[in-house]
Short mmCIF file of C-alpha atoms and ligand atoms in Angstrom, two decimals:
data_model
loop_
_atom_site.label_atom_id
_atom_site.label_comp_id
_atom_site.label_asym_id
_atom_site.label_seq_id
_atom_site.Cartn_x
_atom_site.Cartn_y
_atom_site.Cartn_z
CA UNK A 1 -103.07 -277.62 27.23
CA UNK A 2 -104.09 -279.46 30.36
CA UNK A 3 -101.13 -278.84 33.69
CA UNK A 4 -100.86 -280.56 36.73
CA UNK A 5 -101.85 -277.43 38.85
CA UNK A 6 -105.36 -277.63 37.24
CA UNK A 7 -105.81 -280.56 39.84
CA UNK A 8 -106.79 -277.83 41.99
CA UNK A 9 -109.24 -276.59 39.83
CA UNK A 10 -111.03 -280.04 40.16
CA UNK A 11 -110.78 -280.04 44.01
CA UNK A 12 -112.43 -276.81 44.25
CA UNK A 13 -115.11 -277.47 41.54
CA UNK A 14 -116.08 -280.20 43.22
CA UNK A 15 -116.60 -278.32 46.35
CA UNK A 16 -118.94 -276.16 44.83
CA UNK A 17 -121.35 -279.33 44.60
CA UNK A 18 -119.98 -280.13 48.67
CA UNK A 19 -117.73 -282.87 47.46
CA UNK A 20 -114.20 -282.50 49.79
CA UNK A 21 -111.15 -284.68 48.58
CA UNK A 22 -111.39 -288.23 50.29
CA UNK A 23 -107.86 -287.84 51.10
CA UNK A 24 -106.17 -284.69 52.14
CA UNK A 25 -104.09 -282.94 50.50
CA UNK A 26 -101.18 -282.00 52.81
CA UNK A 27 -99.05 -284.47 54.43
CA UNK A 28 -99.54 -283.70 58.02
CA UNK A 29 -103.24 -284.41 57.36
CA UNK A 30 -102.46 -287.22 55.27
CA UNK A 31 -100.55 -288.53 58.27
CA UNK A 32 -102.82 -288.25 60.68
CA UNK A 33 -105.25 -289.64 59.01
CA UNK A 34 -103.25 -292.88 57.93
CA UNK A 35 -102.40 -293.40 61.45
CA UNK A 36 -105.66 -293.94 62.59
CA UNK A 37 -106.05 -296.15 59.22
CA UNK A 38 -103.58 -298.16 59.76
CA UNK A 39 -103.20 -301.34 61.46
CA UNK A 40 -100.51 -300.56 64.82
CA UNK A 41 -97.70 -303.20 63.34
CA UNK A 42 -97.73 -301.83 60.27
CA UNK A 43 -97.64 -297.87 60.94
CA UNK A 44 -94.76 -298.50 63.26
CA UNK A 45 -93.03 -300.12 60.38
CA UNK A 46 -93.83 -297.64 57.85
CA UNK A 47 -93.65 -294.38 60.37
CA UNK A 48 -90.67 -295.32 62.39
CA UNK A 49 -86.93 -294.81 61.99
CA UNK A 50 -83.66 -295.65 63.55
CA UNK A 51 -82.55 -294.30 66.77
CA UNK A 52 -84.51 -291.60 67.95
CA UNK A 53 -85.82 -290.60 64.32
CA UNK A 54 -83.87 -287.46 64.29
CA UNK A 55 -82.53 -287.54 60.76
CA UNK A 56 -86.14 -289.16 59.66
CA UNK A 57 -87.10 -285.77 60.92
CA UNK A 58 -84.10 -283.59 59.93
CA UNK A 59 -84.83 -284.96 56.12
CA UNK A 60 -88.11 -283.63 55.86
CA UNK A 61 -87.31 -280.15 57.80
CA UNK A 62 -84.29 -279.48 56.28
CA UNK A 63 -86.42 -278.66 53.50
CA UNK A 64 -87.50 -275.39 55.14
CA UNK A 65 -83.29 -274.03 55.33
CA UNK A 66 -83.26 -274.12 51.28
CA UNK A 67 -84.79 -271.36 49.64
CA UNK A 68 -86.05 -270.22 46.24
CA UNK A 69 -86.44 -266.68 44.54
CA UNK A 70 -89.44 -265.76 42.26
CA UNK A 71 -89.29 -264.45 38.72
CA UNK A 72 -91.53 -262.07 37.30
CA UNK A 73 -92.70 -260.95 33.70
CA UNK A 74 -92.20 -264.08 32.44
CA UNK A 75 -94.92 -266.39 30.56
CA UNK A 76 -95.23 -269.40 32.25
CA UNK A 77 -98.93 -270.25 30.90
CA UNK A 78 -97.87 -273.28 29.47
CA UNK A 79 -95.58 -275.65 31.77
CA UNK A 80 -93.77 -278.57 30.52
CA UNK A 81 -92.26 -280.66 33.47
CA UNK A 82 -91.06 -283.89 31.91
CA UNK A 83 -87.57 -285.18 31.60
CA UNK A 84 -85.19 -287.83 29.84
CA UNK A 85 -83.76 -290.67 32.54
CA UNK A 86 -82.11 -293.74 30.94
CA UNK A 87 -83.80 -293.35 27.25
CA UNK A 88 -87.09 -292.62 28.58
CA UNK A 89 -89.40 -289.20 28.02
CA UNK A 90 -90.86 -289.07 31.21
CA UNK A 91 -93.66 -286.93 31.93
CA UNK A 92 -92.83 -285.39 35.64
CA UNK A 93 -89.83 -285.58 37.67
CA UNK A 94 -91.62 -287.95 40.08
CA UNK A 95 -90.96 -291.79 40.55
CA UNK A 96 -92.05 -293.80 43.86
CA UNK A 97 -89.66 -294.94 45.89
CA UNK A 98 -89.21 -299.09 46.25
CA UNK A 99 -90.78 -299.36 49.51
CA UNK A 100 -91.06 -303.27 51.28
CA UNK A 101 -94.27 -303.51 52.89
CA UNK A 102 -96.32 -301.68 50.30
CA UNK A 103 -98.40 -304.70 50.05
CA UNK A 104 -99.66 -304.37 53.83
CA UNK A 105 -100.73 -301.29 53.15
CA UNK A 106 -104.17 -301.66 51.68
CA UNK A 107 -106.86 -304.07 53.20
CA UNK A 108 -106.55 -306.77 50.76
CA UNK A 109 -102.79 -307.11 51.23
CA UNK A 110 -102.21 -306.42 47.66
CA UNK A 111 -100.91 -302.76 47.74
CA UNK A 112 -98.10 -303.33 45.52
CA UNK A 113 -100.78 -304.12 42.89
CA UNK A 114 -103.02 -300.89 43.72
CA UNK A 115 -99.48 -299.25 44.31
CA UNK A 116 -98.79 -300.24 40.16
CA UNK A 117 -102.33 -299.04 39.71
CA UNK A 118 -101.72 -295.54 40.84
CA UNK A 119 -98.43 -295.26 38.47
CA UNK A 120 -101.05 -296.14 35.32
CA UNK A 121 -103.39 -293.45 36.72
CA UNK A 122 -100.73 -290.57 36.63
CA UNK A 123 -97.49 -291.64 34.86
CA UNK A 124 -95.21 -291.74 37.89
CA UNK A 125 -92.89 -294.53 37.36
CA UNK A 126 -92.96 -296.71 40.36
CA UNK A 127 -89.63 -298.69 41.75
CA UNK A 128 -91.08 -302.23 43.22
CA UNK A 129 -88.86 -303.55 46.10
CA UNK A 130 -87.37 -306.97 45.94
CA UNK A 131 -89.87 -307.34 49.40
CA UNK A 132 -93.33 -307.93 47.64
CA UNK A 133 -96.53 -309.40 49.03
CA UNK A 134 -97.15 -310.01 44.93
CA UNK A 135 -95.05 -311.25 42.50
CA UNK A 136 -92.79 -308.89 40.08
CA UNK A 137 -94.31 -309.96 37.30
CA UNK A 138 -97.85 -309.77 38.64
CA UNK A 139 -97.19 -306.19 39.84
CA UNK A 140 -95.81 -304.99 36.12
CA UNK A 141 -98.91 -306.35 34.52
CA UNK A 142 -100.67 -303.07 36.33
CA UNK A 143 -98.84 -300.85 35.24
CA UNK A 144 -100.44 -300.49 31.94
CA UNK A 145 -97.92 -297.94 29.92
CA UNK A 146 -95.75 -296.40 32.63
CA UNK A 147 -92.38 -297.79 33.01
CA UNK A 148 -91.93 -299.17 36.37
CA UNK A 149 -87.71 -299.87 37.94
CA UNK A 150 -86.94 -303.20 39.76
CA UNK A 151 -84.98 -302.42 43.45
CA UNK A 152 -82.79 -305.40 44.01
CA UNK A 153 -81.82 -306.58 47.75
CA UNK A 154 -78.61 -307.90 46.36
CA UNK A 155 -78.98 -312.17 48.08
CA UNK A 156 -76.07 -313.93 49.16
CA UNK A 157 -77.14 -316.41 46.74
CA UNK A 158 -75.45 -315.43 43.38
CA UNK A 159 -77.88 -317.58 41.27
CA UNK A 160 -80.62 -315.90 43.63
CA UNK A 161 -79.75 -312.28 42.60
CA UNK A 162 -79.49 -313.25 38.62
CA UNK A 163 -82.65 -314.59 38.45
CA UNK A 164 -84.14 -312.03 40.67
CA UNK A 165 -82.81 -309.35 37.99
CA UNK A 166 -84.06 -311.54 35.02
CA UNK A 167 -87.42 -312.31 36.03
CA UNK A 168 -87.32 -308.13 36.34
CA UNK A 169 -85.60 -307.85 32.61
CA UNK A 170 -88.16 -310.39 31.44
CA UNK A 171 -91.11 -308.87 32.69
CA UNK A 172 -90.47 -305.20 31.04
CA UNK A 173 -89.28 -303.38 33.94
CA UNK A 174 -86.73 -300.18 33.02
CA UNK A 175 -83.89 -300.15 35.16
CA UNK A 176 -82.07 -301.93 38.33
CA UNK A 177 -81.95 -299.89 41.31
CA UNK A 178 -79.39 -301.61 43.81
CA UNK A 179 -79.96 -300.45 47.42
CA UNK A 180 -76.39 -300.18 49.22
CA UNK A 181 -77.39 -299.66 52.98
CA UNK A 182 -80.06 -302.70 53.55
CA UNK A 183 -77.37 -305.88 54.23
CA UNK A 184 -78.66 -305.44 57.53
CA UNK A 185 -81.70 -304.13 59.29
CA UNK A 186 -81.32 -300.42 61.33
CA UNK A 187 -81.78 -299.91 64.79
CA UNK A 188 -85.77 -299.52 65.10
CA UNK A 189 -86.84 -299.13 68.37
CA UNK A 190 -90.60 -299.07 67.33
CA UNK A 191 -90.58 -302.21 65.79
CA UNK A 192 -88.18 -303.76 68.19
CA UNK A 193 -90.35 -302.86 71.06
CA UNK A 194 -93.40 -303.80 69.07
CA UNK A 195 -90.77 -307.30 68.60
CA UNK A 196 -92.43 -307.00 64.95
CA UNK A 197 -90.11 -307.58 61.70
CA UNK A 198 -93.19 -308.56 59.09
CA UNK A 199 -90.70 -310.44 57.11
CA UNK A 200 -89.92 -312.76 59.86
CA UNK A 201 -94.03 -313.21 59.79
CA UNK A 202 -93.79 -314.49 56.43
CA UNK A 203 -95.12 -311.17 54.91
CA UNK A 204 -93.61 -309.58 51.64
CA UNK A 205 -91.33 -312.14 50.37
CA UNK A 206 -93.29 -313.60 47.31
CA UNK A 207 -90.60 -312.22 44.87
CA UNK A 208 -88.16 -314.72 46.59
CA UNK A 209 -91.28 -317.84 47.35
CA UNK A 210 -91.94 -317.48 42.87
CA UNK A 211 -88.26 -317.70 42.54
CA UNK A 212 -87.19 -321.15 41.17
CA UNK A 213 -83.52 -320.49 42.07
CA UNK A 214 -85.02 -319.97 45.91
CA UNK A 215 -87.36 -322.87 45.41
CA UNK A 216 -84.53 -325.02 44.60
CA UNK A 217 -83.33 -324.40 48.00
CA UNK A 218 -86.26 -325.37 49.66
CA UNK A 219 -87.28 -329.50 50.58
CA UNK A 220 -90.99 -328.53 50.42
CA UNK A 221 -92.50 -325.60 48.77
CA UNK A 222 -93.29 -322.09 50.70
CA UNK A 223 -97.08 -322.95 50.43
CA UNK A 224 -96.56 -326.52 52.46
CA UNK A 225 -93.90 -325.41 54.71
CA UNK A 226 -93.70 -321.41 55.11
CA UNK A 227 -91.39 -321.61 58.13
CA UNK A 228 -88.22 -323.51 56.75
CA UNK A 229 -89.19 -321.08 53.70
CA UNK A 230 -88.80 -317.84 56.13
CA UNK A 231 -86.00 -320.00 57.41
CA UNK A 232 -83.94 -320.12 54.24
CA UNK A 233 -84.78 -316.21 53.49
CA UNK A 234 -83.43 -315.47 56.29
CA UNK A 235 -80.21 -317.47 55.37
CA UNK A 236 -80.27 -315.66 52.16
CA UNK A 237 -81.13 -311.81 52.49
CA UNK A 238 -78.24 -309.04 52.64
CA UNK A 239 -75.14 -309.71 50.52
CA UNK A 240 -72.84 -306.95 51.95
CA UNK A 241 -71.90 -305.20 48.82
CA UNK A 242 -68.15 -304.00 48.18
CA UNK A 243 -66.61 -302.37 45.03
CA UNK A 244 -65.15 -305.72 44.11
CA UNK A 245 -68.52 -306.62 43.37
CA UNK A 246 -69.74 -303.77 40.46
CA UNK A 247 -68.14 -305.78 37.61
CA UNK A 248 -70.52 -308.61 38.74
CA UNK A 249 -73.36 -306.71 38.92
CA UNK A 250 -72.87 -304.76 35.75
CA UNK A 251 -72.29 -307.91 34.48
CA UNK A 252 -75.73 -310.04 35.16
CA UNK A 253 -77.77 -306.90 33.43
CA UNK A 254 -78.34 -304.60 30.45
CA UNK A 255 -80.88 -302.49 31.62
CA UNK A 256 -79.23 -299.30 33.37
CA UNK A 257 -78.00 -299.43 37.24
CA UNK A 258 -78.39 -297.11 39.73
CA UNK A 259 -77.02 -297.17 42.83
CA UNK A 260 -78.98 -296.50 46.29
CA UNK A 261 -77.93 -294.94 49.15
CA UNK A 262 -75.03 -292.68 48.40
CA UNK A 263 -74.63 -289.64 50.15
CA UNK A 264 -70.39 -288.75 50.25
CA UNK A 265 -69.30 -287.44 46.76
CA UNK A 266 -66.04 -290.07 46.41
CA UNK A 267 -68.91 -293.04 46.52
CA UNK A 268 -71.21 -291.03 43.80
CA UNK A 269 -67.60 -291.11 41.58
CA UNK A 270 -66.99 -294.42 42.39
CA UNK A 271 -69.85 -295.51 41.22
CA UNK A 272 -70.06 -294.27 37.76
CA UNK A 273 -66.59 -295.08 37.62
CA UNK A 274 -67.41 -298.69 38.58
CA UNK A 275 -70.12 -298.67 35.29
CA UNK A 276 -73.48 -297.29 37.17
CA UNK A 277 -75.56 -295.80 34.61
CA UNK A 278 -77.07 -293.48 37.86
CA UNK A 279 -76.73 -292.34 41.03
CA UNK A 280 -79.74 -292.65 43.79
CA UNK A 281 -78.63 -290.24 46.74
CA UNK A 282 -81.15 -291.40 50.10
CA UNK A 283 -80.72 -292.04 53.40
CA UNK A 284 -83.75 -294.41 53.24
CA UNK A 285 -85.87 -292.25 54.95
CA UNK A 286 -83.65 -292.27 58.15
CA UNK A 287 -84.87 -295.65 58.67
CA UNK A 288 -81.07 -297.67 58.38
CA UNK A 289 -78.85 -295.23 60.12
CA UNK A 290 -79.11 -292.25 62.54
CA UNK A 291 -76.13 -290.06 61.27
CA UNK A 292 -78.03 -286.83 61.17
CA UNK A 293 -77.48 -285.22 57.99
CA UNK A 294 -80.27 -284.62 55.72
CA UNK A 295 -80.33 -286.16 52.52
CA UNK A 296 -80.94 -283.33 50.30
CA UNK A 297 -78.04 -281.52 52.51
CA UNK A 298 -76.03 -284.46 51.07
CA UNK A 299 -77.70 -283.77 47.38
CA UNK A 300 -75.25 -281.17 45.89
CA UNK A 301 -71.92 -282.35 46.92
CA UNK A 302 -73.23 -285.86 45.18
CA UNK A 303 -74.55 -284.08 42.47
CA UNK A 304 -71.51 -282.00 41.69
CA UNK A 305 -69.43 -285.85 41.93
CA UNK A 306 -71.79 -287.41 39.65
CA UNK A 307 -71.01 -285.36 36.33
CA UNK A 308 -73.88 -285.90 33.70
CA UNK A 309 -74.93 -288.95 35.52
CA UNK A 310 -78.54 -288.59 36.20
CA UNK A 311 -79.02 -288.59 40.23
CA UNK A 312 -81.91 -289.80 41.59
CA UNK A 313 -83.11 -288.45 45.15
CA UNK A 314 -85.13 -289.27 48.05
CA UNK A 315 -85.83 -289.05 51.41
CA UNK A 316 -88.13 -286.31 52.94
CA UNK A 317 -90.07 -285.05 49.99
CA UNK A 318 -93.78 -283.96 51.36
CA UNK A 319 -94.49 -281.89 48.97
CA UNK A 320 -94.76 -280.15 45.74
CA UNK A 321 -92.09 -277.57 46.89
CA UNK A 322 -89.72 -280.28 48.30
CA UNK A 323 -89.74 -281.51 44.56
CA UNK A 324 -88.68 -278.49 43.02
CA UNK A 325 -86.10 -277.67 45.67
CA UNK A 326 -84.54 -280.86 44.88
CA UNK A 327 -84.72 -280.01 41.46
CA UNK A 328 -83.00 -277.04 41.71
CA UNK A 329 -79.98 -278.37 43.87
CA UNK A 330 -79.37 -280.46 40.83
CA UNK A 331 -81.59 -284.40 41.04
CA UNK A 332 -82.88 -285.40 37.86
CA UNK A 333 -85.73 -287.48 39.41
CA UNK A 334 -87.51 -287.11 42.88
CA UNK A 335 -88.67 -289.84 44.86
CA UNK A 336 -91.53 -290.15 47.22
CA UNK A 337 -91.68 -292.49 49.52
CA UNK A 338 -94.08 -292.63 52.91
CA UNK A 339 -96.65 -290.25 51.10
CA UNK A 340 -97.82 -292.48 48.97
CA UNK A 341 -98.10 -295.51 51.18
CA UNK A 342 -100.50 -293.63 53.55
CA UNK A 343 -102.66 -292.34 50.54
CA UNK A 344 -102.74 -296.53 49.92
CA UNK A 345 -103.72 -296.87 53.15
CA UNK A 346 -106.52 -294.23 53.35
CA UNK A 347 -108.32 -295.06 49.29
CA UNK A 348 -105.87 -297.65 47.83
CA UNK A 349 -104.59 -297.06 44.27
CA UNK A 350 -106.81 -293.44 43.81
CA UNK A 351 -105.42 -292.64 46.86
CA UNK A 352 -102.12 -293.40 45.78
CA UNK A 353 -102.61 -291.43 42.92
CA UNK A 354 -104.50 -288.38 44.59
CA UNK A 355 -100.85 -288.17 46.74
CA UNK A 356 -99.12 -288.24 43.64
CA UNK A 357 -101.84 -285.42 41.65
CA UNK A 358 -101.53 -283.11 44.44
CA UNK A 359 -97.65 -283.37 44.97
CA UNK A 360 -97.55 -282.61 41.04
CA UNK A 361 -100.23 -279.66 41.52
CA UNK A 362 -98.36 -277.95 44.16
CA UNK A 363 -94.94 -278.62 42.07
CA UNK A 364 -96.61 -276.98 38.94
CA UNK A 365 -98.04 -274.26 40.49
CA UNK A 366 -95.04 -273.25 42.12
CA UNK A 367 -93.01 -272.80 38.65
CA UNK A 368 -96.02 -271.50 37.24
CA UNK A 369 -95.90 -268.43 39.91
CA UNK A 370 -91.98 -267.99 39.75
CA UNK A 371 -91.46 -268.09 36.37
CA UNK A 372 -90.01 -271.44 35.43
CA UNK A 373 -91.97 -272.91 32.87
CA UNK A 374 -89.65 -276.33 32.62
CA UNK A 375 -87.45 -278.08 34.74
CA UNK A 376 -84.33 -276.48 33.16
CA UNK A 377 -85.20 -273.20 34.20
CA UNK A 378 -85.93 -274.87 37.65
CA UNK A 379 -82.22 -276.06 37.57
CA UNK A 380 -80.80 -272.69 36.81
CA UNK A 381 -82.74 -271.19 38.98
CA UNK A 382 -81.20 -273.06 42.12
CA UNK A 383 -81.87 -272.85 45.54
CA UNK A 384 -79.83 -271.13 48.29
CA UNK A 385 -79.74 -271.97 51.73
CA UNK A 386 -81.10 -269.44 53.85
CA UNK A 387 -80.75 -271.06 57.46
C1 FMN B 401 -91.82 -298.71 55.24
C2 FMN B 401 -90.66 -298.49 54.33
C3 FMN B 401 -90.10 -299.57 53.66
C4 FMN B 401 -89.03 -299.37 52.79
N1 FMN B 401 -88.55 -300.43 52.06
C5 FMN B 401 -87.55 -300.23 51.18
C6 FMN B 401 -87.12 -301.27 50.33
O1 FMN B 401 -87.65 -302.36 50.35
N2 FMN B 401 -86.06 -301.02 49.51
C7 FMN B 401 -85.45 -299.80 49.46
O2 FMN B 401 -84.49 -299.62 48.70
N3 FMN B 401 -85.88 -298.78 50.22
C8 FMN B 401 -86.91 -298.96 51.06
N4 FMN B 401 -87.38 -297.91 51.81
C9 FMN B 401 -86.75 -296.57 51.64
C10 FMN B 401 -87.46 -295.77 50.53
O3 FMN B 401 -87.12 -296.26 49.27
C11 FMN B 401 -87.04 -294.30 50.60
O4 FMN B 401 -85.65 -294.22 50.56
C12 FMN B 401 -87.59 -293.61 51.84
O5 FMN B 401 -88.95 -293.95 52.02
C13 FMN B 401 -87.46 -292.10 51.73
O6 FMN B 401 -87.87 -291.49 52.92
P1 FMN B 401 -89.30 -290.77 53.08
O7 FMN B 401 -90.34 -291.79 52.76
O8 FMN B 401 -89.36 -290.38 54.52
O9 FMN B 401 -89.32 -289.62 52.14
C14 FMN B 401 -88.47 -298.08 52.65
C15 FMN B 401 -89.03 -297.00 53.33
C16 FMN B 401 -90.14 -297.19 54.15
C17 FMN B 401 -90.77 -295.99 54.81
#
C-alpha cells in the first residue's frame, strides 16, 4: 500500500541518477528561494504582516513550545491519514488556505488555476478566495475530482454576497468558508511603504468583474472602464459582520459554513450556536491584527468550545510536524497557507503540489516513527507544551 512518506523514497531515488528536487523541501529554503522568485510588490504582499510581524512570527515558532512523545512496539507499517469533514472522506488532513493574490503568484497570472491544479495532483482540497485573478467557476473546472471550499468576503451588497455564494453552489464547490476579520485591511507597513494594495491596481477581483449582480452596478463594463469598476469594489468590499447577521447567512446557503477567524472560545460557541456547520480558528497569518498570541496557542481553548464541530486551523503550519501537532491539540483539518504560494511561485502547480507531497511525507513519517498509524491515535496522543 503506497504512503505519503514514500515521497522520500522518490527524492532520493532520483538522486541516485543526480536529479535534486526543483523545489526544496523545507520552508526556510523554500522561502528563500521564492523571494528571489518573486516579483518585489508581490512578496511584500504575500511575506508581510501587520505591525512589526511579531505574531506572523510567534505563529510559526510557537510550534517549537508544543511537544509530542513517541510510541514504541507498535505496527505502524500501514498508515491511514484521511478523515470525514462535512460528508466528505478525505484523504489527508490537509486543505489550502483561501489566499487573495494566488493568481500573481505564477508568471502567467493564473495561479489560482495552477493553484486548482496542484489540489488534482495530490487530493488536498483547496479553499479559493472571493479575491481571484480567474473566475470561480473557471478555477473549479481544475480541480478534476478533489473537492475544492468557496471563502466568501461577505459585500455590503446583499444581492452581491448571494450570488457570490451561488455561482460557488452552482459550480460544485463543498462548503462556505466566511472570513470574520477582513471588513478592513491590517496595518501593513510593507505594503504601505511599498504604497501597493494590488486590488486597488485592478488585480484579483474577477470573481466580483463575472458577477452580474456587480455588473449591474457598473455604467460600462470592467473591460471598457476598469477604474469606475475598482471604483465600485471599493464601494462594495467588507460588510462588517455581527451575530445579527448568521440567520442571513445560514439562510442564502445549503452547503455547510464555517466560520474564519475565531480564536476566544465564547465566539467558537457562538457560532455553532448561531447554525455554523464548522469552526476555522486563524489569525490570518498575522497579517490583520498584531495581538500576539499564536494561533495554535488559541487552538485548544476553541477546540474544547466547539464540541463535535469539526475545527478547521491555520496559521503557521511549515511543516509536516506542525500538521500533526495541530492534530493532536484537537483540529480536524490543517491549513497551509504561504507554503504553497511560494512553491507556485518557484514551479507553478508541481510546485504547488511538491509543497503539499513533502508536508504530507514529513506528516506520515512522523506517525509512522511514533506509533500512530491514523489520525485518531494522533488525537489521543496529544501534545503537551513543553516551553
Ligand atoms: C498573501 C495572503 C493573502 C491572503 N488572502 C486571504 C483571503 O483572501 N481570504 C482569507 O480568508 N484569508 C486570506 N489569507 C489568510 C490565509 O487564509 C491564512 O489564514 C494564512 O495564510 C495563514 O498563515 P500562514 O500562511 O502564515 O500559515 C491570506 C494570506 C496571505 C499570506
Amino acid at each position: 500500500m503506497p504512503h505519503y512518506g514514500d515521497y522520500q523514497n522518490a527524492i532520493y531515488g532520483a538522486g541516485l541518477a543526480g536529479v535534486l528536487p526543483t523545489v526544496p523541501v523545507d520552508f526556510a529554503t523554500l522561502e528563500q528561494r521564492a523571494a528571489a522568485a518573486l516579483p518585489a510588490s508581490v512578496l511584500n504582499y504575500v511575506q508581510g504582516g501587520c505591525g512589526d510581524e511579531f505574531t506572523q512570527r510567534n505563529n510559526a515558532e510557537a510550534f517549537h513550545h508544543w511537544g509530542m512523545t513517541p510510541r514504541m512496539m507498535v505496527d505502524t507499517t500501514s498508515r491511514d491519514l484521511s478523515i470525514d469533514l462535512f460528508g466528505l472522506r478525505l484523504p489527508t488532513p490537509l486543505f489550502m488556505a483561501p489566499i487573495g493574490v494566488t493568481g500573481l503568484c505564477t508568471q502567467d497570472g493564473h495561479g489560482d488555476l495552477a493553484a486548482a491544479r496542484a489540489a488534482a495532483q495530490t487530493g488536498v482540497p483547496l479553499t479559493i478566495s472571493t479575491l481571484q485573478n480567474d473566475p470561480l467557476e473557471a478555477v473549479a473546472q481544475q480541480l478534476g475530482n478533489t473537492p475544492g471550499f468557496f471563502q466568501l468576503y461577505t459585500p455590503k451588497n446583499k444581492d452581491l454576497a448571494e450570488s457570490l455564494v451561488h455561482r460557488a453552489e452552482a459550480a460544485g464547490y463543498k462548503a462556505i468558508v466566511v472570513t470574520l476579520d477582513t471588513w478592513v485591511t491590517g496595518w501593513r507597513p510593507r505594503d504601505l511603504n511599498s504604497g501597493n494594495f494590488p486590488q486597488l491596481r485592478g488585480h484579483v477581483l474577477e470573481n466580483y468583474f463575472s458577477d452580474p449582480v456587480f455588473q449591474s452596478l457598473l455604467a460600462k463594463p470592467p473591460a471598457e472602464d476598469k477604474q469606475a469598476a475598482v471604483l465600485q469594489w471599493m464601494g462594495v468590499f467588507g460588510k462588517v459582520l455581527t451575530w445579527d447577521d448568521m440567520a442571513w447567512l445560514r439562510s442564502i446557503t445549503r452547503l455547510p459554513m464555517v466560520l474564519k477567524g475565531i480564536c476566544h472560545p465564547d465566539d467558537a460557541r457562538r457560532a455553532i450556536d448561531s447554525g455554523a456547520d464548522g469552526i476555522y480558528c486563524s489569525n490570518h497569518g498575522g497579517r490583520q491584527a498584531n495581538g500576539g498570541i499564536a494561533a495554535i496557542d488559541h487552538l485548544p481553548g476553541v477546540v474544547a468550545a466547539a464540541g463535535n464541530a469539526p475545527v478547521l486551523f491555520d496559521s503557521g503550519i511549515r511543516s509536516g510536524s506542525d500538521v500533526v501537532k495541530a492534530l493532536a491539540l484537537g483540529a480536524r483539518a490543517v491549513g497551509v497557507g504561504r507554503p504553497y504560494l511560494y512553491g507556485l511561485a518557484l514551479n507553478g502547480a508541481d510546485g504547488a503540489a511538491h509543497v503539499l507531497k513533502s508536508i504530507l511525507a514529513e506528516a506520515d513519517l512522523m506517525m509512522a516513527v511514533n506509533g500512530w498509524p491514523t489520525i485518531a491515535d494522533v488525537r489521543a496522543a496529544g501534545a503537551e507544551r513543553i516551553g
